PDB file of C-alpha atoms in Angstrom:
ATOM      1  CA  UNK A 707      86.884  97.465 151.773  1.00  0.00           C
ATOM      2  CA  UNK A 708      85.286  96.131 148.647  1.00  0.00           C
ATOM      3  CA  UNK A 709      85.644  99.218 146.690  1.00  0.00           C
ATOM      4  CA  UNK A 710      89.539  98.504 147.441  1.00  0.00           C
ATOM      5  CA  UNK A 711      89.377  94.931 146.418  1.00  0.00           C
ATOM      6  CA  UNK A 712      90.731  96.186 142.696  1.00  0.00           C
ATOM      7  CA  UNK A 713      93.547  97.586 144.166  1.00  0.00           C
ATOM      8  CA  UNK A 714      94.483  95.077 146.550  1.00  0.00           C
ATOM      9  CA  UNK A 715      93.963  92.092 144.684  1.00  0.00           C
ATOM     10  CA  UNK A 716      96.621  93.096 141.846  1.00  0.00           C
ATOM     11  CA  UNK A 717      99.061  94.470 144.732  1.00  0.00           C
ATOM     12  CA  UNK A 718      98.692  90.458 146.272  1.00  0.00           C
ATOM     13  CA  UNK A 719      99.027  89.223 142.991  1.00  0.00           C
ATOM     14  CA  UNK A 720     102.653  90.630 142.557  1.00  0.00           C
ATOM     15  CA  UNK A 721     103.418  89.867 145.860  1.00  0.00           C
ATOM     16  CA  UNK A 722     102.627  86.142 145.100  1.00  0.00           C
ATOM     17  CA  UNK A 723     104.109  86.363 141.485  1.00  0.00           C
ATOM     18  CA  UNK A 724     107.690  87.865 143.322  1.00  0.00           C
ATOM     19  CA  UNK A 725     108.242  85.338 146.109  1.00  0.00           C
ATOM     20  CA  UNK A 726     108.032  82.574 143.287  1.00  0.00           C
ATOM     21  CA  UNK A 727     110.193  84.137 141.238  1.00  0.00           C
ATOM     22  CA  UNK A 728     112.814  84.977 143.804  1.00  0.00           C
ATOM     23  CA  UNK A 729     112.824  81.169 144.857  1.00  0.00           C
ATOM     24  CA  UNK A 730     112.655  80.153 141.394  1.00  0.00           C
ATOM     25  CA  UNK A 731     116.004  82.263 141.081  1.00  0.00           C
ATOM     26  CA  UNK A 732     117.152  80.516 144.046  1.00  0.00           C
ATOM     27  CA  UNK A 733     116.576  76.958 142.758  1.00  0.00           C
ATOM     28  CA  UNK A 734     118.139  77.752 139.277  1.00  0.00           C
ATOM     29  CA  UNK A 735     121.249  79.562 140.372  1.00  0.00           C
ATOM     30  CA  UNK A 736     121.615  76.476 143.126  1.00  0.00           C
ATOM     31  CA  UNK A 737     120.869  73.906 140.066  1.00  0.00           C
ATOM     32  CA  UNK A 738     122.842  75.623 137.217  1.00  0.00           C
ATOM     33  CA  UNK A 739     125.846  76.774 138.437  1.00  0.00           C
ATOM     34  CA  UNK A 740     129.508  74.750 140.011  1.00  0.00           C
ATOM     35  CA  UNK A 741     132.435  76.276 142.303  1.00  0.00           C
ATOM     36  CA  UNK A 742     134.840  78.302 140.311  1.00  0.00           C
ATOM     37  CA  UNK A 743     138.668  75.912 140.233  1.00  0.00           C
ATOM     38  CA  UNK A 744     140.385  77.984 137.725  1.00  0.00           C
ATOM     39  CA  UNK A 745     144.022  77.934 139.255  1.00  0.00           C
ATOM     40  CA  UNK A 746     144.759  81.848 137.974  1.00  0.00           C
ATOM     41  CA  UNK A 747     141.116  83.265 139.117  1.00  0.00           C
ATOM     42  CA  UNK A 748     141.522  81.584 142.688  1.00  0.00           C
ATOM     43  CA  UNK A 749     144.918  83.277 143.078  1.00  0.00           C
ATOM     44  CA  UNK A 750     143.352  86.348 142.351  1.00  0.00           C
ATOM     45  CA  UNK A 751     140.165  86.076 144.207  1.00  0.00           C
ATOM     46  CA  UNK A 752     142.791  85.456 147.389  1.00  0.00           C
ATOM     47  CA  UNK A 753     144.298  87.836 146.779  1.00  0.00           C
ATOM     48  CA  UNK A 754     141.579  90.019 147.261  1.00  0.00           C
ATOM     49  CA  UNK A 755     139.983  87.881 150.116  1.00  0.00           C
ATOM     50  CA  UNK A 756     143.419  88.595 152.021  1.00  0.00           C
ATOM     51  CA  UNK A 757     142.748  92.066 151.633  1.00  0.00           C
ATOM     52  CA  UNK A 758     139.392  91.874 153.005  1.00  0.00           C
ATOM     53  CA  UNK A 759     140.514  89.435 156.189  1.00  0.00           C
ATOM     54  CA  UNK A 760     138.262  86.487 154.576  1.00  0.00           C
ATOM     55  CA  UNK A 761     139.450  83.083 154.236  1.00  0.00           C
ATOM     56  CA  UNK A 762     137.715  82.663 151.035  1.00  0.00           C
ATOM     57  CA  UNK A 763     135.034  84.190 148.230  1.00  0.00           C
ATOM     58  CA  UNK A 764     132.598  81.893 146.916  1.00  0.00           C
ATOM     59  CA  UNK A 765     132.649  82.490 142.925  1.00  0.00           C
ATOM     60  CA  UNK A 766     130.515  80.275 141.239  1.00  0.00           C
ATOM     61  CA  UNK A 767     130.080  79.313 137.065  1.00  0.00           C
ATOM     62  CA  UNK A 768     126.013  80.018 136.430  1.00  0.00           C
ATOM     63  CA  UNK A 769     125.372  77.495 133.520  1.00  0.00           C
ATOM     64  CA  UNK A 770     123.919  80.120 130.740  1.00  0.00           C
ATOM     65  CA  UNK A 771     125.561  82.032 127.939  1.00  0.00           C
ATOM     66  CA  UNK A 772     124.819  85.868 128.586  1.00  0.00           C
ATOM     67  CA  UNK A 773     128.277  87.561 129.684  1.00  0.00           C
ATOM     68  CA  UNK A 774     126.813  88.759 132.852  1.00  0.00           C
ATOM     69  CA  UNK A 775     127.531  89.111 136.780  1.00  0.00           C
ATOM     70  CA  UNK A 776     125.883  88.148 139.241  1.00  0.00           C
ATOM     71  CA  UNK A 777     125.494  88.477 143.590  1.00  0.00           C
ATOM     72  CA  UNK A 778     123.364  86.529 145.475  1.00  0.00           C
ATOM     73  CA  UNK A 779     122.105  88.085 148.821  1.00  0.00           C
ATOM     74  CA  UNK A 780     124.110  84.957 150.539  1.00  0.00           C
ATOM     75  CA  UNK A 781     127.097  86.176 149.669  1.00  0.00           C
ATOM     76  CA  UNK A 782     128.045  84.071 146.820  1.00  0.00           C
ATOM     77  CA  UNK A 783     129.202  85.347 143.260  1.00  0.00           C
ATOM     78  CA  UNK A 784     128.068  84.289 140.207  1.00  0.00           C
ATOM     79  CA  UNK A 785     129.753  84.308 136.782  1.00  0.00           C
ATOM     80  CA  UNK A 786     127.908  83.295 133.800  1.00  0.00           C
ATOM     81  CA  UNK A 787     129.482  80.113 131.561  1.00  0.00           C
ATOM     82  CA  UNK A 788     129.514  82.875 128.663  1.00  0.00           C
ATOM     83  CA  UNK A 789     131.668  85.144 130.501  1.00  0.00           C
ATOM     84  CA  UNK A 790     133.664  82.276 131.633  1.00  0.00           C
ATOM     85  CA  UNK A 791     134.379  81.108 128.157  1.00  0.00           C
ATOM     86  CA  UNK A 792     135.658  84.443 127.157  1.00  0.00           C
ATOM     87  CA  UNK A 793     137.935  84.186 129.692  1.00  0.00           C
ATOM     88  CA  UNK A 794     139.143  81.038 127.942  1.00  0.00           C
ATOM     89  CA  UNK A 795     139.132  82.055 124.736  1.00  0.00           C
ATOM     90  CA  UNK A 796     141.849  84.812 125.571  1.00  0.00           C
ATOM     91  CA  UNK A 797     138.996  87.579 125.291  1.00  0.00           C
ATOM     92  CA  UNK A 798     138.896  88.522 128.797  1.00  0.00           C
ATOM     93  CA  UNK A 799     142.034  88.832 131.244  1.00  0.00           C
ATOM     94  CA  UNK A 800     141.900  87.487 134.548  1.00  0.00           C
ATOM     95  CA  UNK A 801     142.741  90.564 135.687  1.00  0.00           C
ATOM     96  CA  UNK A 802     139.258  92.107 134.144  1.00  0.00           C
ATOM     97  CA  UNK A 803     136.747  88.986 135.248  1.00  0.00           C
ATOM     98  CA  UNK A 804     138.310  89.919 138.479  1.00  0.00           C
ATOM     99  CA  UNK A 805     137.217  93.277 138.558  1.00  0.00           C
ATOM    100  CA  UNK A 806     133.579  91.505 137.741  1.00  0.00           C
ATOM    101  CA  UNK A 807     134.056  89.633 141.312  1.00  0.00           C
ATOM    102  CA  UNK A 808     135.178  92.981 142.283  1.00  0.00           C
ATOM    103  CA  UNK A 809     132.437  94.560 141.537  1.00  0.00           C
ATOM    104  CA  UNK A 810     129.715  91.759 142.743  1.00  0.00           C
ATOM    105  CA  UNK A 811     131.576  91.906 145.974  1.00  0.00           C
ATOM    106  CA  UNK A 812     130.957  95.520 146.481  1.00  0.00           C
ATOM    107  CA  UNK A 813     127.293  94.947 145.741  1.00  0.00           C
ATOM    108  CA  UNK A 814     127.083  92.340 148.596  1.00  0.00           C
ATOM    109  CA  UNK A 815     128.999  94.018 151.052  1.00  0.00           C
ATOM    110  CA  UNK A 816     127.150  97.899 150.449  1.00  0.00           C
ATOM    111  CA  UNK A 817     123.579  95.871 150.742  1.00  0.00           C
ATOM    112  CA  UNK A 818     122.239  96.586 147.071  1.00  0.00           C
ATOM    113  CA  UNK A 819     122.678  92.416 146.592  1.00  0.00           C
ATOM    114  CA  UNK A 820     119.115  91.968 147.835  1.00  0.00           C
ATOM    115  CA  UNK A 821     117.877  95.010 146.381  1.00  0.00           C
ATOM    116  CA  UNK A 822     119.667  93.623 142.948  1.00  0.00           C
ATOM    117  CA  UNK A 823     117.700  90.313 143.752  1.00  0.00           C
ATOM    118  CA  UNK A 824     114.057  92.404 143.297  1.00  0.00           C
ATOM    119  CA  UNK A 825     115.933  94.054 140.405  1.00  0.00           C
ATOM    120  CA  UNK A 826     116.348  90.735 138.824  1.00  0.00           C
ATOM    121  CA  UNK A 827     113.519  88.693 140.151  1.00  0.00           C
ATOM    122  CA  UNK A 828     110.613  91.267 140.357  1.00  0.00           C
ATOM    123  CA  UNK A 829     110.447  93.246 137.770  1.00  0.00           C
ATOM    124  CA  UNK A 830     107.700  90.920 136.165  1.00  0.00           C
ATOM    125  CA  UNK A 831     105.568  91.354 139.379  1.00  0.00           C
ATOM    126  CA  UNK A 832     105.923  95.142 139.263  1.00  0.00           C
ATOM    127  CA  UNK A 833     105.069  95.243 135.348  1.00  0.00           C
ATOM    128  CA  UNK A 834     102.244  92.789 135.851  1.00  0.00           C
ATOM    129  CA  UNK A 835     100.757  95.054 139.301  1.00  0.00           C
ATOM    130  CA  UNK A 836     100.811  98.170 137.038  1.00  0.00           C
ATOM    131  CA  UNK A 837      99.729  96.403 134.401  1.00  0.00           C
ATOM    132  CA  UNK A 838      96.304  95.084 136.164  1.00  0.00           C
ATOM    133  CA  UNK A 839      95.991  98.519 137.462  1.00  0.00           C
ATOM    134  CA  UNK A 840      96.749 100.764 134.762  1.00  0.00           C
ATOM    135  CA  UNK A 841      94.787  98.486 132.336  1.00  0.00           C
ATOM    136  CA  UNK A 842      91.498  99.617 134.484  1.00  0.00           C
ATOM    137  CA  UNK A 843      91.803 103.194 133.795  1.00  0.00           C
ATOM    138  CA  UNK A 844      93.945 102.885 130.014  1.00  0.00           C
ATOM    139  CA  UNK A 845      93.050 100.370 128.201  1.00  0.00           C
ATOM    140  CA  UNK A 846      95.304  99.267 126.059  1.00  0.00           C
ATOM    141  CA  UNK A 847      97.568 102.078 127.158  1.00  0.00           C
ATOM    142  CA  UNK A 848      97.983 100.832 130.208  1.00  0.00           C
ATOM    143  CA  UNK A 849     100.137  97.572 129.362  1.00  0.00           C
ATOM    144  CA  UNK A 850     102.994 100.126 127.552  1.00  0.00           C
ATOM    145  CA  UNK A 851     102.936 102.211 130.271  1.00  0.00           C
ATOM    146  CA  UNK A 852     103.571 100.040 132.928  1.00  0.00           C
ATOM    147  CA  UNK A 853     106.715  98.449 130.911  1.00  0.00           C
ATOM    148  CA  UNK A 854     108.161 102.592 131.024  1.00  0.00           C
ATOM    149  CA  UNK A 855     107.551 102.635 134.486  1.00  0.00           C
ATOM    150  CA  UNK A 856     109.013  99.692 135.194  1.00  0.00           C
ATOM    151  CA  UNK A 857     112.250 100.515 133.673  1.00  0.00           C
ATOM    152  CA  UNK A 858     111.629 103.409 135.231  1.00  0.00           C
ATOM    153  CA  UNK A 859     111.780 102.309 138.372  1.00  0.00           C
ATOM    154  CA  UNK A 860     114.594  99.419 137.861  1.00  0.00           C
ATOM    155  CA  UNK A 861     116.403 102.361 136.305  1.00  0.00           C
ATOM    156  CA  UNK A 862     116.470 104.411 139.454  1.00  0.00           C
ATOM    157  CA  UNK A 863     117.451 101.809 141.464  1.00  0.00           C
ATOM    158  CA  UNK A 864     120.473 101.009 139.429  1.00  0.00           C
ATOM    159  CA  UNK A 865     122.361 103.839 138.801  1.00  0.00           C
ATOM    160  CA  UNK A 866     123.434 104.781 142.321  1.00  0.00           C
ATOM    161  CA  UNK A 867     124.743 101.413 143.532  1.00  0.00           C
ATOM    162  CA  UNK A 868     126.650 100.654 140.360  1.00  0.00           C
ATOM    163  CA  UNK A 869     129.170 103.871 140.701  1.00  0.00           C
ATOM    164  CA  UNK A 870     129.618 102.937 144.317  1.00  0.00           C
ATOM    165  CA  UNK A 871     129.945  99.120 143.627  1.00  0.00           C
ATOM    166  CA  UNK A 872     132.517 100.135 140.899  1.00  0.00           C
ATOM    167  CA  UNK A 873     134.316 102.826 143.142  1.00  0.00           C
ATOM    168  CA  UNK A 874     134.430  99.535 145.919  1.00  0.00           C
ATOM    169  CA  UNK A 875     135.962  97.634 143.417  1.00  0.00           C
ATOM    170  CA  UNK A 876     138.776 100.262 142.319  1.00  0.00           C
ATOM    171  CA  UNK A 877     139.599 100.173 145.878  1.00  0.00           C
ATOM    172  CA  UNK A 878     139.462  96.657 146.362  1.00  0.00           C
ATOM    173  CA  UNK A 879     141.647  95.645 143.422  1.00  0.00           C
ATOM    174  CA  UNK A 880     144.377  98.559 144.202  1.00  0.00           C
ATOM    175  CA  UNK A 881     144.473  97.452 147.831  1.00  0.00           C
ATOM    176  CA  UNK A 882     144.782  93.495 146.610  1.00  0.00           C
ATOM    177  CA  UNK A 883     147.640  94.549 144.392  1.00  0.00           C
ATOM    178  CA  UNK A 884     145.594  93.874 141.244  1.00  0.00           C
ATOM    179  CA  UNK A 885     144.834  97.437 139.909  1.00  0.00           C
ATOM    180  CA  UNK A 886     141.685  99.036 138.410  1.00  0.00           C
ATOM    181  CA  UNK A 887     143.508  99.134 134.906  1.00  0.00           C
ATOM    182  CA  UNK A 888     141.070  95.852 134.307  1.00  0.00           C
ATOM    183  CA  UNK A 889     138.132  97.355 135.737  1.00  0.00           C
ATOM    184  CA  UNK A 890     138.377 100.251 132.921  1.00  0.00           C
ATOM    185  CA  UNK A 891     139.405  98.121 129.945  1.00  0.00           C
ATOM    186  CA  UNK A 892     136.742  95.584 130.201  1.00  0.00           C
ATOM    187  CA  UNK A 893     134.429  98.092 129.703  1.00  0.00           C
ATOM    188  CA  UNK A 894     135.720  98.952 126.424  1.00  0.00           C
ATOM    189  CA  UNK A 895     134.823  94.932 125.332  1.00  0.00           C
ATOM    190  CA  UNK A 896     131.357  94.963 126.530  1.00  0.00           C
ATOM    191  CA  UNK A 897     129.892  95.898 123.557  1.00  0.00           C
ATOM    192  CA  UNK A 898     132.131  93.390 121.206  1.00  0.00           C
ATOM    193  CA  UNK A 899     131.467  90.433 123.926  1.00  0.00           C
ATOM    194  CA  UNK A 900     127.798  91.183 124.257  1.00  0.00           C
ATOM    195  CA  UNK A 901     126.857  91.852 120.337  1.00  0.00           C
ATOM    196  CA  UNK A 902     128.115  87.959 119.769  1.00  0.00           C
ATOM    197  CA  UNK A 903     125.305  86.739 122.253  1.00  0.00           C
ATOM    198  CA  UNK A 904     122.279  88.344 120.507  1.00  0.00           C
ATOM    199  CA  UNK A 905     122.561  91.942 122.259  1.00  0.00           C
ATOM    200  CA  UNK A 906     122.461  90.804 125.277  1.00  0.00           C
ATOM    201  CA  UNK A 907     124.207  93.649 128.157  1.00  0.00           C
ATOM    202  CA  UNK A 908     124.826  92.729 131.144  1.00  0.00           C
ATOM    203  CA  UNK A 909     122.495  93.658 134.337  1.00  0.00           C
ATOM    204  CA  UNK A 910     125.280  96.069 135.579  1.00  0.00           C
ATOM    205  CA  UNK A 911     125.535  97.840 132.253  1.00  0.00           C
ATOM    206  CA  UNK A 912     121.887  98.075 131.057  1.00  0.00           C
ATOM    207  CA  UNK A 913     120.245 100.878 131.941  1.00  0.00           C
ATOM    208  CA  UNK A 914     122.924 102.054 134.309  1.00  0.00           C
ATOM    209  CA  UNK A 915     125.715 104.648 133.823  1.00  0.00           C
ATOM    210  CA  UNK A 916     127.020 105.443 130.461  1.00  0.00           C
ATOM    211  CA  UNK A 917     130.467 103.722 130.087  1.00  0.00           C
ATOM    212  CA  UNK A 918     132.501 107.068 129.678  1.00  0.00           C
ATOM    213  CA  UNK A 919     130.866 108.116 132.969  1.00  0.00           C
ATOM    214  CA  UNK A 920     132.263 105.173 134.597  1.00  0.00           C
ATOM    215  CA  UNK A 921     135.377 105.013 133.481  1.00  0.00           C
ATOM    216  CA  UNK A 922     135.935 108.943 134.576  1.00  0.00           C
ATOM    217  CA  UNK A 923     134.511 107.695 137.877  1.00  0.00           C
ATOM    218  CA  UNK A 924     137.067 105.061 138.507  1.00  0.00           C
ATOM    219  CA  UNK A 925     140.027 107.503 137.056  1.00  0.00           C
ATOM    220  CA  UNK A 926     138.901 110.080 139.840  1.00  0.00           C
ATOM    221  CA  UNK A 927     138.785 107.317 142.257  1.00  0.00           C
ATOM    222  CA  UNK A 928     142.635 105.830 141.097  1.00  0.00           C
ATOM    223  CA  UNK A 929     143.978 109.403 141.801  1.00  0.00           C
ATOM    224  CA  UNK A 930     142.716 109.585 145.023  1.00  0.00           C
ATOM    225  CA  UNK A 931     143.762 105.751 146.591  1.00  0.00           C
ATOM    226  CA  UNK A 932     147.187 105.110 143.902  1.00  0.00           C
TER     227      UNK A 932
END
């Protein structure tokens, strides 16, 4: 047992380090963020509650600038204040931030919202783990290494749910009425929205499918539900 103590203790460690982050996740998205009440967004988030038989879907402003998306394992959907303001500004349709929704939606209701959760919670506790451990046999190696595998890891997690959270949301917005013409133009003003906020890409895009591939995706999808 004590010869596994150097394993263990690290593996505990990141344990610890996740739960805290999750609730400290938890307590900011609860603390930073207000009900959506834009008039246009609401109709269109009905519109696609109608289609799903709910009486409702919880969007909610998150109080930081990134342009980002975001779904809690509750249920509830986040949209960053940057993204928001774009909106505003004339920069993103309300057709397009609904395909965001759209897309969040399909992440809660295929399960990857929790899974998303350790995507955006516990990566630190996975890089420090690896780092503890890898440290032991590389040193100074060991820290690099663990950031790859980390990415990695958060890489392989990623890719999968996002084409079948965006095919969810093609069918989603055709079956509201919306369309997926949204879904595929935002894309194209990821880049421009994101370079304006430092670099910053949003969870869904980083790391995840290239655009292109996406876009094709969704086409293939249109053809078969239009």
């Amino acid at each position: 047992m004590t010869k596994l103590l150097p394993i263990l203790l690290p593996i505990l460690y990141g344990l610890i380090l996740y739960r805290f982050s999750v609730w400290r996740t938890h307590r900011e998205l609860d603390a930073k963020s207000t009900r959506l009440a834009d008039p246009k967004l609401k109709a269109l988030t009905d519109r696609m509650a109608a289609s799903l038989d709910l009486a409702d879907i919880p969007v909610h402003i998150y109080e930081i600038q990134p342009v980002n998306g975001l779904a809690a394992p509750d249920g509830r959907i986040f949209i960053t204040r940057g993204f928001y303001d774009e909106y505003l500004k004339g920069r993103v349709t309300g057709e397009e931030l609904a395909s965001v929704i759209a897309h969040e939606l399909g992440h809660v209701a295929l399960g990857h919202a929790r899974k998303r959760m350790i995507d955006f919670s516990g990566q630190n506790a996975l890089r420090t783990v690896l780092t503890m451990m890898l440290s032991r046999i590389l040193p100074g190696a060991g820290v690099y290494i663990a950031r790859i595998l980390t990415r990695l890891v958060a890489a392989g997690l990623s890719r999968g749910d996002e084409y079948e959270a965006d095919a969810y949301a093609t069918a989603l917005l055709i079956k509201s009425g919306i369309g997926a013409e949204g879904q595929k133009s935002l894309f194209g003003k990821l880049d421009e929205l994101t370079q304006g906020r430092g670099g910053v890409m949003p969870a869904w895009l980083m790391s995840h499918p290239k655009t292109a591939d996406r876009i094709a995706a969704i086409e293939k999808n249109q053809e078969k539900w239009v």
